[in-house]
Coordinates of C-alpha atoms in Angstrom, one line a residue:
Chain D
M1380 CA 0.0 0.0 0.0
S1381 CA 1.2 3.5 -0.8
L1382 CA 2.3 5.6 2.1
L1383 CA 0.8 8.7 0.5
S1384 CA -1.5 9.1 -2.5
L1385 CA -2.9 12.2 -4.0
E1386 CA -5.9 11.9 -6.3
G1387 CA -6.8 14.9 -8.4
V1388 CA -5.8 17.4 -5.7
K1389 CA -6.7 21.0 -6.4
A1390 CA -5.8 24.1 -4.5
A1391 CA -6.7 27.8 -4.9
Y1392 CA -5.8 31.1 -3.4
D1393 CA -8.6 33.6 -3.3
G1394 CA -10.5 31.6 -5.9
V1395 CA -7.6 31.4 -8.3
E1396 CA -6.7 27.8 -8.8
V1397 CA -3.0 27.0 -8.6
L1398 CA -3.0 23.2 -8.5
H1399 CA -5.1 21.7 -11.2
G1400 CA -5.7 18.1 -10.1
I1401 CA -2.4 16.6 -8.9
T1402 CA -2.2 12.8 -8.9
L1403 CA 0.9 11.3 -7.3
S1404 CA 1.8 8.5 -4.9
L1405 CA 4.7 7.7 -2.7
E1406 CA 5.7 4.3 -1.4
P1407 CA 7.2 3.8 2.1
S1408 CA 10.9 4.8 2.1
E1409 CA 10.6 6.4 -1.3
R1410 CA 12.2 9.7 -2.0
L1411 CA 10.5 11.9 -4.5
V1412 CA 12.1 15.1 -5.9
I1413 CA 9.9 17.8 -7.3
M1414 CA 11.3 20.3 -9.7
G1415 CA 9.7 23.0 -11.7
P1416 CA 9.8 26.7 -12.4
S1417 CA 8.7 29.1 -9.7
G1418 CA 5.0 29.6 -9.6
S1419 CA 4.4 26.0 -10.7
G1420 CA 2.7 25.1 -7.4
K1421 CA 5.5 23.1 -5.8
S1422 CA 5.3 24.8 -2.4
T1423 CA 1.5 24.8 -2.4
L1424 CA 1.6 21.0 -3.1
L1425 CA 3.7 20.4 0.0
K1426 CA 1.5 22.6 2.2
V1427 CA -1.7 21.0 1.0
I1428 CA -0.6 17.5 2.0
P1429 CA -0.9 18.0 5.8
R1430 CA -3.7 20.5 5.1
L1431 CA -1.7 23.6 6.1
I1432 CA -3.6 24.9 3.1
E1433 CA -7.1 23.4 2.5
P1434 CA -7.3 21.7 -0.8
S1435 CA -10.2 22.8 -2.9
G1436 CA -10.7 19.4 -4.5
G1437 CA -9.5 15.9 -4.7
R1438 CA -8.5 13.3 -2.1
I1439 CA -5.3 12.8 -0.1
L1440 CA -4.7 9.4 1.6
F1441 CA -1.9 9.0 4.1
D1442 CA -1.2 5.5 5.5
G1443 CA -4.7 4.4 4.5
L1444 CA -6.3 7.4 6.2
E1445 CA -8.2 9.9 4.0
I1446 CA -6.7 13.2 5.3
T1447 CA -9.1 15.2 3.2
A1448 CA -12.1 13.6 4.9
I1449 CA -10.9 14.3 8.5
R1450 CA -13.4 16.6 10.3
D1451 CA -12.0 16.1 13.8
E1452 CA -9.4 18.8 14.7
R1453 CA -7.6 16.4 17.1
L1454 CA -7.3 13.6 14.6
L1455 CA -6.0 16.1 12.0
R1456 CA -3.4 17.3 14.4
R1457 CA -2.3 13.8 15.2
V1458 CA -1.9 13.1 11.5
R1459 CA 0.1 16.3 11.0
S1460 CA 2.5 15.4 13.7
R1461 CA 3.3 12.3 11.7
I1462 CA 4.3 14.4 8.7
G1463 CA 7.4 16.6 9.0
Y1464 CA 7.3 19.9 7.1
L1465 CA 10.2 22.2 6.5
P1466 CA 9.6 25.6 4.9
Q1467 CA 12.2 27.4 2.9
H1468 CA 13.3 29.7 5.7
Y1469 CA 13.4 27.2 8.5
G1470 CA 10.6 28.5 10.6
L1471 CA 12.6 28.3 13.8
F1472 CA 11.0 30.0 16.8
P1473 CA 13.3 32.9 17.7
H1474 CA 12.4 33.1 21.3
M1475 CA 13.5 29.5 22.0
T1476 CA 17.0 28.2 22.2
V1477 CA 18.1 25.6 19.6
L1478 CA 17.5 22.9 22.2
G1479 CA 14.1 24.4 23.0
N1480 CA 13.1 24.5 19.4
V1481 CA 13.6 20.8 19.0
A1482 CA 12.5 19.7 22.5
F1483 CA 9.4 21.8 22.7
P1484 CA 7.1 19.9 20.2
L1485 CA 8.3 16.6 21.8
K1486 CA 7.0 17.9 25.2
V1487 CA 3.8 19.6 24.0
V1488 CA 2.7 17.3 21.2
R1489 CA 4.3 14.0 22.0
G1490 CA 3.9 14.5 25.8
L1491 CA 7.5 13.4 26.6
P1492 CA 8.9 14.4 30.0
R1493 CA 11.4 17.2 29.8
R1494 CA 14.5 15.1 30.3
E1495 CA 13.5 12.6 27.7
A1496 CA 12.5 15.3 25.2
E1497 CA 15.9 17.1 25.7
E1498 CA 17.8 13.9 25.4
R1499 CA 16.1 13.0 22.1
A1500 CA 16.6 16.5 20.9
R1501 CA 20.3 16.4 21.5
R1502 CA 20.6 13.1 19.7
Y1503 CA 19.0 14.6 16.6
L1504 CA 21.0 17.8 16.8
A1505 CA 24.1 15.6 17.0
L1506 CA 23.1 13.8 13.9
F1507 CA 23.5 17.0 11.9
G1508 CA 26.5 18.3 13.8
V1509 CA 24.7 21.1 15.6
D1510 CA 24.5 19.8 19.1
G1511 CA 27.2 22.2 20.1
L1512 CA 24.8 25.0 19.4
A1513 CA 22.1 23.8 21.8
D1514 CA 22.1 26.9 24.0
R1515 CA 22.2 29.4 21.2
Y1516 CA 19.3 31.3 19.8
P1517 CA 18.3 30.9 16.1
T1518 CA 19.4 34.5 15.2
Q1519 CA 22.9 33.7 16.4
L1520 CA 23.2 30.9 13.8
S1521 CA 24.2 30.9 10.1
G1522 CA 21.6 29.9 7.5
G1523 CA 23.0 26.4 7.2
Q1524 CA 23.0 25.8 10.9
R1525 CA 19.4 27.0 11.1
Q1526 CA 18.3 24.7 8.4
R1527 CA 20.0 21.7 10.1
V1528 CA 18.4 22.6 13.4
A1529 CA 15.0 22.8 11.6
L1530 CA 15.8 19.3 10.1
A1531 CA 16.6 18.0 13.5
R1532 CA 13.4 19.4 14.9
A1533 CA 11.3 17.8 12.1
L1534 CA 13.1 14.4 12.4
A1535 CA 13.0 14.3 16.2
M1536 CA 9.2 14.0 15.9
E1537 CA 10.1 10.7 14.1
P1538 CA 7.6 11.4 11.3
E1539 CA 6.8 8.8 8.7
L1540 CA 7.0 11.3 5.9
L1541 CA 9.1 14.4 5.5
L1542 CA 8.2 17.3 3.2
L1543 CA 11.1 19.7 2.4
D1544 CA 10.6 23.0 0.5
E1545 CA 13.8 24.1 -1.2
P1546 CA 16.0 23.4 1.8
T1547 CA 19.2 24.7 0.1
S1548 CA 17.9 27.6 -2.0
A1549 CA 18.1 30.4 0.6
L1550 CA 21.7 29.5 1.6
D1551 CA 25.1 30.7 0.9
P1552 CA 27.4 28.2 -0.9
E1553 CA 29.1 26.9 2.1
S1554 CA 26.0 26.4 4.1
R1555 CA 24.4 24.8 1.1
L1556 CA 26.9 22.0 1.1
D1557 CA 26.5 21.4 4.8
V1558 CA 22.7 21.1 4.3
L1559 CA 23.1 19.0 1.2
E1560 CA 25.2 16.6 3.2
A1561 CA 22.6 16.5 6.0
L1562 CA 19.9 15.7 3.3
F1563 CA 22.0 12.8 2.0
E1564 CA 22.2 11.6 5.6
V1565 CA 18.4 11.7 5.9
A1566 CA 18.2 9.8 2.6
R1567 CA 20.5 7.1 4.0
M1568 CA 18.1 6.8 7.0
G1569 CA 15.6 5.5 4.5
K1570 CA 13.1 8.2 5.5
S1571 CA 10.2 8.7 3.1
M1572 CA 10.3 12.2 1.7
I1573 CA 9.1 14.6 -0.9
I1574 CA 11.6 17.3 -1.5
V1575 CA 11.2 20.4 -3.7
T1576 CA 14.7 21.2 -4.9
H1577 CA 16.9 22.0 -7.9
E1578 CA 19.8 20.1 -6.5
L1579 CA 20.5 17.9 -9.5
D1580 CA 23.1 15.8 -7.7
F1581 CA 20.6 15.0 -4.9
A1582 CA 17.9 14.1 -7.5
L1583 CA 20.2 11.8 -9.4
E1584 CA 21.9 10.1 -6.5
A1585 CA 19.4 10.0 -3.7
A1586 CA 15.9 10.2 -5.3
D1587 CA 13.9 7.3 -6.4
R1588 CA 11.6 9.4 -8.6
L1589 CA 11.5 12.9 -10.0
A1590 CA 8.3 14.8 -10.7
F1591 CA 8.4 17.9 -12.9
M1592 CA 5.7 20.5 -12.3
E1593 CA 4.6 23.3 -14.6
A1594 CA 1.6 25.7 -14.1
G1595 CA 0.0 23.6 -11.4
R1596 CA 0.3 20.2 -13.1
V1597 CA 2.7 17.3 -12.9
V1598 CA 3.9 17.1 -16.5
A1599 CA 6.4 14.3 -16.1
V1600 CA 7.2 11.7 -13.4
G1601 CA 9.5 8.7 -13.3
G1602 CA 13.1 7.7 -12.4
P1603 CA 15.2 10.9 -12.2
G1604 CA 17.6 9.8 -15.0
E1605 CA 14.7 8.6 -17.2
V1606 CA 12.7 11.8 -16.8
L1607 CA 15.7 14.0 -17.6
D1608 CA 16.7 11.8 -20.6
S1609 CA 13.3 11.6 -22.2
N1610 CA 12.6 15.3 -21.9
P1611 CA 15.3 17.6 -23.3
R1612 CA 13.3 20.6 -22.2
I1613 CA 13.2 19.4 -18.6
R1614 CA 16.9 18.4 -18.7
E1615 CA 17.8 21.9 -20.0
F1616 CA 15.8 23.5 -17.2
A1617 CA 17.4 21.3 -14.6
E1618 CA 20.9 21.9 -15.8
R1619 CA 20.3 25.6 -16.0
M1620 CA 19.1 25.6 -12.4
A1621 CA 22.0 23.4 -11.3
G1622 CA 24.3 25.7 -13.2
A1623 CA 22.9 28.7 -11.3
V1624 CA 23.5 26.9 -8.1
G1625 CA 27.0 25.8 -9.2
S1626 CA 28.0 29.3 -10.2
A1627 CA 26.8 30.5 -6.8
S1628 CA 29.1 28.0 -5.1
R1629 CA 32.1 29.2 -7.1
S1630 CA 31.6 32.8 -6.2
Chain J
M108 CA 6.0 77.6 43.0
L109 CA 8.4 76.0 45.6
D110 CA 6.3 77.5 48.4
L111 CA 3.2 75.8 46.9
A112 CA 5.1 72.5 46.8
V113 CA 6.1 72.9 50.4
E114 CA 2.7 74.0 51.7
Y115 CA 0.7 71.4 49.8
G116 CA 3.4 68.7 49.7
H117 CA 1.4 66.2 51.7
L118 CA -1.8 66.7 49.6
L119 CA 0.3 66.5 46.4
L120 CA 1.8 63.2 47.5
V121 CA -1.6 61.7 48.4
G122 CA -3.0 62.9 45.0
L123 CA 0.0 61.5 43.1
G124 CA -0.5 58.2 45.0
R125 CA -4.1 58.0 43.9
S126 CA -3.2 58.9 40.3
I127 CA -0.6 56.1 40.2
A128 CA -3.1 53.7 41.8
I129 CA -5.7 54.5 39.1
A130 CA -3.1 54.0 36.4
V131 CA -1.7 50.8 37.8
L132 CA -5.0 49.2 38.6
S133 CA -6.6 50.2 35.3
F134 CA -3.5 49.0 33.4
L135 CA -3.8 45.6 35.1
L136 CA -7.5 45.4 34.5
G137 CA -6.9 46.4 30.9
F138 CA -4.2 43.8 30.5
A139 CA -6.5 41.0 31.7
I140 CA -9.3 42.2 29.4
S141 CA -6.9 42.4 26.4
A142 CA -5.8 38.8 27.1
A143 CA -9.5 37.7 27.1
L144 CA -10.2 39.8 24.0
S145 CA -7.1 38.4 22.2
F146 CA -8.1 34.8 22.9
A147 CA -11.7 35.5 21.8
R148 CA -10.4 37.2 18.6
F149 CA -7.9 34.6 17.6
L150 CA -9.6 31.4 18.7
G151 CA -13.2 32.1 19.3
P152 CA -16.1 31.0 17.1
G153 CA -17.7 33.7 15.0
P154 CA -20.2 35.2 17.5
V155 CA -17.5 35.4 20.3
R156 CA -15.2 37.2 17.8
S157 CA -18.0 39.6 16.9
V158 CA -18.6 40.4 20.6
A159 CA -14.9 41.1 21.1
E160 CA -14.8 43.3 18.0
A161 CA -17.9 45.2 19.2
Y162 CA -16.4 45.8 22.6
I163 CA -13.2 47.2 21.1
A164 CA -15.1 49.4 18.6
F165 CA -17.3 50.8 21.4
F166 CA -14.4 51.6 23.8
R167 CA -12.2 53.0 21.1
G168 CA -14.9 54.9 19.4
T169 CA -16.4 56.8 22.4
P170 CA -14.8 59.4 24.6
L171 CA -13.3 58.1 27.8
L172 CA -14.8 60.9 29.7
V173 CA -18.3 59.8 28.6
Q174 CA -17.5 56.3 29.7
I175 CA -16.4 57.5 33.1
L176 CA -19.6 59.6 33.5
M177 CA -21.7 56.6 32.3
L178 CA -20.3 54.4 35.0
F179 CA -20.4 56.9 37.8
F180 CA -23.7 58.6 37.1
G181 CA -25.4 56.0 34.9
L182 CA -25.0 52.8 36.8
P183 CA -26.8 53.9 40.0
S184 CA -30.0 54.1 37.9
L185 CA -29.5 50.3 37.3
G186 CA -29.0 49.8 41.0
V187 CA -25.2 49.7 41.0
R188 CA -23.5 52.4 43.0
L189 CA -19.8 52.8 42.7
D190 CA -17.6 55.2 44.6
A191 CA -15.8 57.8 42.4
F192 CA -12.4 56.1 42.6
T193 CA -13.8 52.7 41.6
A194 CA -15.9 54.1 38.8
A195 CA -13.0 56.0 37.3
T196 CA -10.5 53.1 37.6
L197 CA -13.1 50.6 36.1
A198 CA -13.9 52.9 33.2
I199 CA -10.2 53.6 32.4
G200 CA -9.4 49.9 32.7
L201 CA -12.3 48.8 30.4
N202 CA -11.2 51.4 28.0
S203 CA -7.5 50.4 28.1
G204 CA -8.4 46.8 27.5
A205 CA -9.6 47.7 24.0
Y206 CA -6.4 49.6 23.3
Q207 CA -4.2 46.9 24.7
A208 CA -6.0 44.3 22.6
E209 CA -5.2 46.4 19.5
I210 CA -1.5 46.6 20.6
V211 CA -1.3 42.8 21.0
R212 CA -3.0 42.3 17.6
S213 CA -0.6 44.5 15.8
T214 CA 2.5 42.8 17.3
A215 CA 1.0 39.3 16.8
K216 CA 0.9 40.0 13.1
S217 CA 4.6 40.5 13.2
V218 CA 5.2 36.8 13.9
D219 CA 6.2 35.4 10.5
E220 CA 3.9 33.0 8.6
E221 CA 6.4 30.2 8.3
Q222 CA 6.6 29.8 12.1
L223 CA 2.8 29.4 12.2
L224 CA 2.9 26.8 9.4
V225 CA 5.7 24.8 11.1
A226 CA 3.9 25.0 14.5
R227 CA 0.7 23.6 12.9
S228 CA 2.6 21.0 11.0
L229 CA 4.2 19.8 14.2
G230 CA 0.7 19.1 15.4
L231 CA 0.1 22.0 17.7
S232 CA -3.5 23.2 18.3
E233 CA -4.4 26.8 17.5
A234 CA -4.4 27.6 21.2
Q235 CA -1.0 26.1 21.6
V236 CA 0.3 28.0 18.7
L237 CA -1.0 31.2 20.3
R238 CA 0.4 30.4 23.7
H239 CA 3.8 29.0 22.9
V240 CA 4.7 30.7 19.6
V241 CA 2.7 33.9 19.0
L242 CA 2.2 35.4 22.4
P243 CA 5.7 35.1 23.8
Q244 CA 7.0 37.0 20.8
A245 CA 4.0 39.4 20.5
L246 CA 4.2 40.4 24.2
R247 CA 7.9 41.1 24.0
N248 CA 7.4 43.2 21.0
A249 CA 4.5 45.0 22.7
I250 CA 6.6 46.3 25.6
P251 CA 7.3 49.7 24.1
A252 CA 3.6 50.2 23.1
L253 CA 2.4 48.9 26.5
T254 CA 4.8 51.3 28.2
N255 CA 3.3 54.1 26.2
E256 CA -0.2 52.9 27.1
Y257 CA 0.7 53.0 30.8
V258 CA 2.0 56.6 30.5
M259 CA -1.3 57.4 28.7
L260 CA -3.3 56.0 31.5
L261 CA -1.3 58.0 34.1
K262 CA -2.3 61.1 32.2
E263 CA -5.9 60.0 31.5
S264 CA -6.3 59.4 35.2
A265 CA -6.6 63.2 35.4
L266 CA -10.2 62.7 34.1
A267 CA -11.1 61.1 37.4
S268 CA -11.0 64.7 38.9
V269 CA -14.2 65.4 37.0
I270 CA -16.2 63.1 39.3
G271 CA -14.4 64.3 42.4
V272 CA -11.5 61.8 42.9
M273 CA -8.8 63.6 44.9
E274 CA -6.0 62.7 42.6
L275 CA -3.2 64.9 41.4
T276 CA -5.1 67.1 39.0
R277 CA -7.9 67.6 41.6
V278 CA -5.2 68.7 44.0
G279 CA -4.1 71.3 41.4
E280 CA -7.7 72.6 41.3
Y281 CA -7.8 72.7 45.1
M282 CA -4.5 74.7 45.3
T283 CA -5.9 77.1 42.6
A284 CA -9.1 77.7 44.5
A285 CA -7.1 78.3 47.8
T286 CA -4.4 80.5 46.4
F287 CA -5.7 81.9 43.0
R288 CA -2.2 81.0 41.6
A289 CA -3.6 78.8 38.8
F290 CA -0.5 78.8 36.5
Q291 CA 1.9 77.8 39.2
A292 CA -0.4 75.3 40.7
Y293 CA -1.0 73.5 37.4
M294 CA 2.6 73.8 36.3
L295 CA 3.6 72.1 39.5
V296 CA 1.1 69.3 38.9
A297 CA 2.3 69.0 35.3
L298 CA 5.9 68.7 36.4
I299 CA 5.0 65.9 38.8
Y300 CA 3.3 64.0 36.0
L301 CA 6.3 64.5 33.8
A302 CA 8.8 63.3 36.4
V303 CA 6.8 60.1 37.0
S304 CA 6.2 59.4 33.3
Y305 CA 9.9 60.0 32.5
A306 CA 11.1 57.7 35.3
F307 CA 8.8 55.0 34.1
M308 CA 9.8 55.2 30.4
R309 CA 13.4 55.0 31.4
S310 CA 12.9 51.9 33.5
S311 CA 10.9 50.2 30.8
K312 CA 13.9 50.4 28.5
S313 CA 15.7 48.2 31.0
L314 CA 12.8 45.8 31.0
E315 CA 12.9 45.6 27.2
R316 CA 16.6 44.8 27.3
L317 CA 16.1 42.2 30.0
L318 CA 13.4 40.4 28.0
A319 CA 14.9 40.8 24.6
I320 CA 15.3 37.7 22.5
P321 CA 19.1 37.3 21.8
G322 CA 19.7 38.7 18.3
F323 CA 16.9 41.2 18.7
E324 CA 18.6 43.4 21.2
R325 CA 19.2 46.1 18.7
W326 CA 15.5 46.8 18.6
S327 CA 15.3 47.8 22.2
R328 CA 18.1 50.4 22.2

């Protein structure tokens, strides 16, 4: 059974439809990369899955449960807590320390006692090499450090699915490599994930499938190499994006 | 003017004490009301939200003096008799609640959207998002505006003189009636207000620094 399946999912902002019926599925432990030009609906697609944005049509099933049919707030929250979500700019809470950011949802949502929550938080921070920053505040960190803390926070909840929205695109070249390494680490853990990114290396080496979006539709989906080989236009786009990233890392 | 200060020193101190008491009590009352209004606004179902909005519209849209007069002279006709001090404090507090709720709303809006998305995605309820994510930041950011509100209340407490509360402004009236030196009497009263407001604004700067989130200190200088 698929871990996640989307059937004709639509979304709209103020009556303007931005997703026109997305159908996609994800198997357990599968890693799906989504690429596409800006404005194609990639971020919206990620937000619609845990219903951070309400879909305007279609069905979403997660682990056999129809998310789109849930009416009970508490059940929806429980499902959301099983799906990790990382926005582009980390979304760290500035008034909490790094440790606090990671431990806080474990206490409040998972109901872990303080010591246990902090112990687990430190373990996940260590996984991404940021445990030494536990007592700092987010504003005192570099972009790459923030993104790794955000990753640790999402993973510490031990979600069954991880949604990542351009985790490297807001970063300076050095931070980008740190975060990329962290992403490969998450991939090695066998975590199911959907990641919106233009990192070609990650797509080719770590992803099982690649979906290409354009104007609110998935226009191609399949093995990353196969999608790129069979669509010269997509390959050209992907390489141009990778080139842009590459030149940024040389500067 | 100095001779006035010496002669009426005791009365001025009592009046100042009462002005400060009105300001402090009405500020606290207003703070509690603003908390209730904020929860109603952010979390309440439609009708509760409408009641909160109506409350805020009424108290912001009518003169404070009229509100004081309504409580002091109007309530007895409904069988509720309040002494002047209580009526004034209550009216100023009810009024301040509306303004403080507006302050909290404007600073709550400064919490960026991604934090809210992440908080919800982690499985937090709307009440938990408000309590753990929005309010701790919004209240810190509200300190300068709340300080300003407190200073406003100290000055607005002068309106209590109209219904006969013997606070600082009323002492000024009393001195004027006794000595016919209106300018000096009111200047003396004004300087006392200024000294207290200024001292308070200075001390609130330290509070801001104390509560500043690391990395945000520059905002509180």
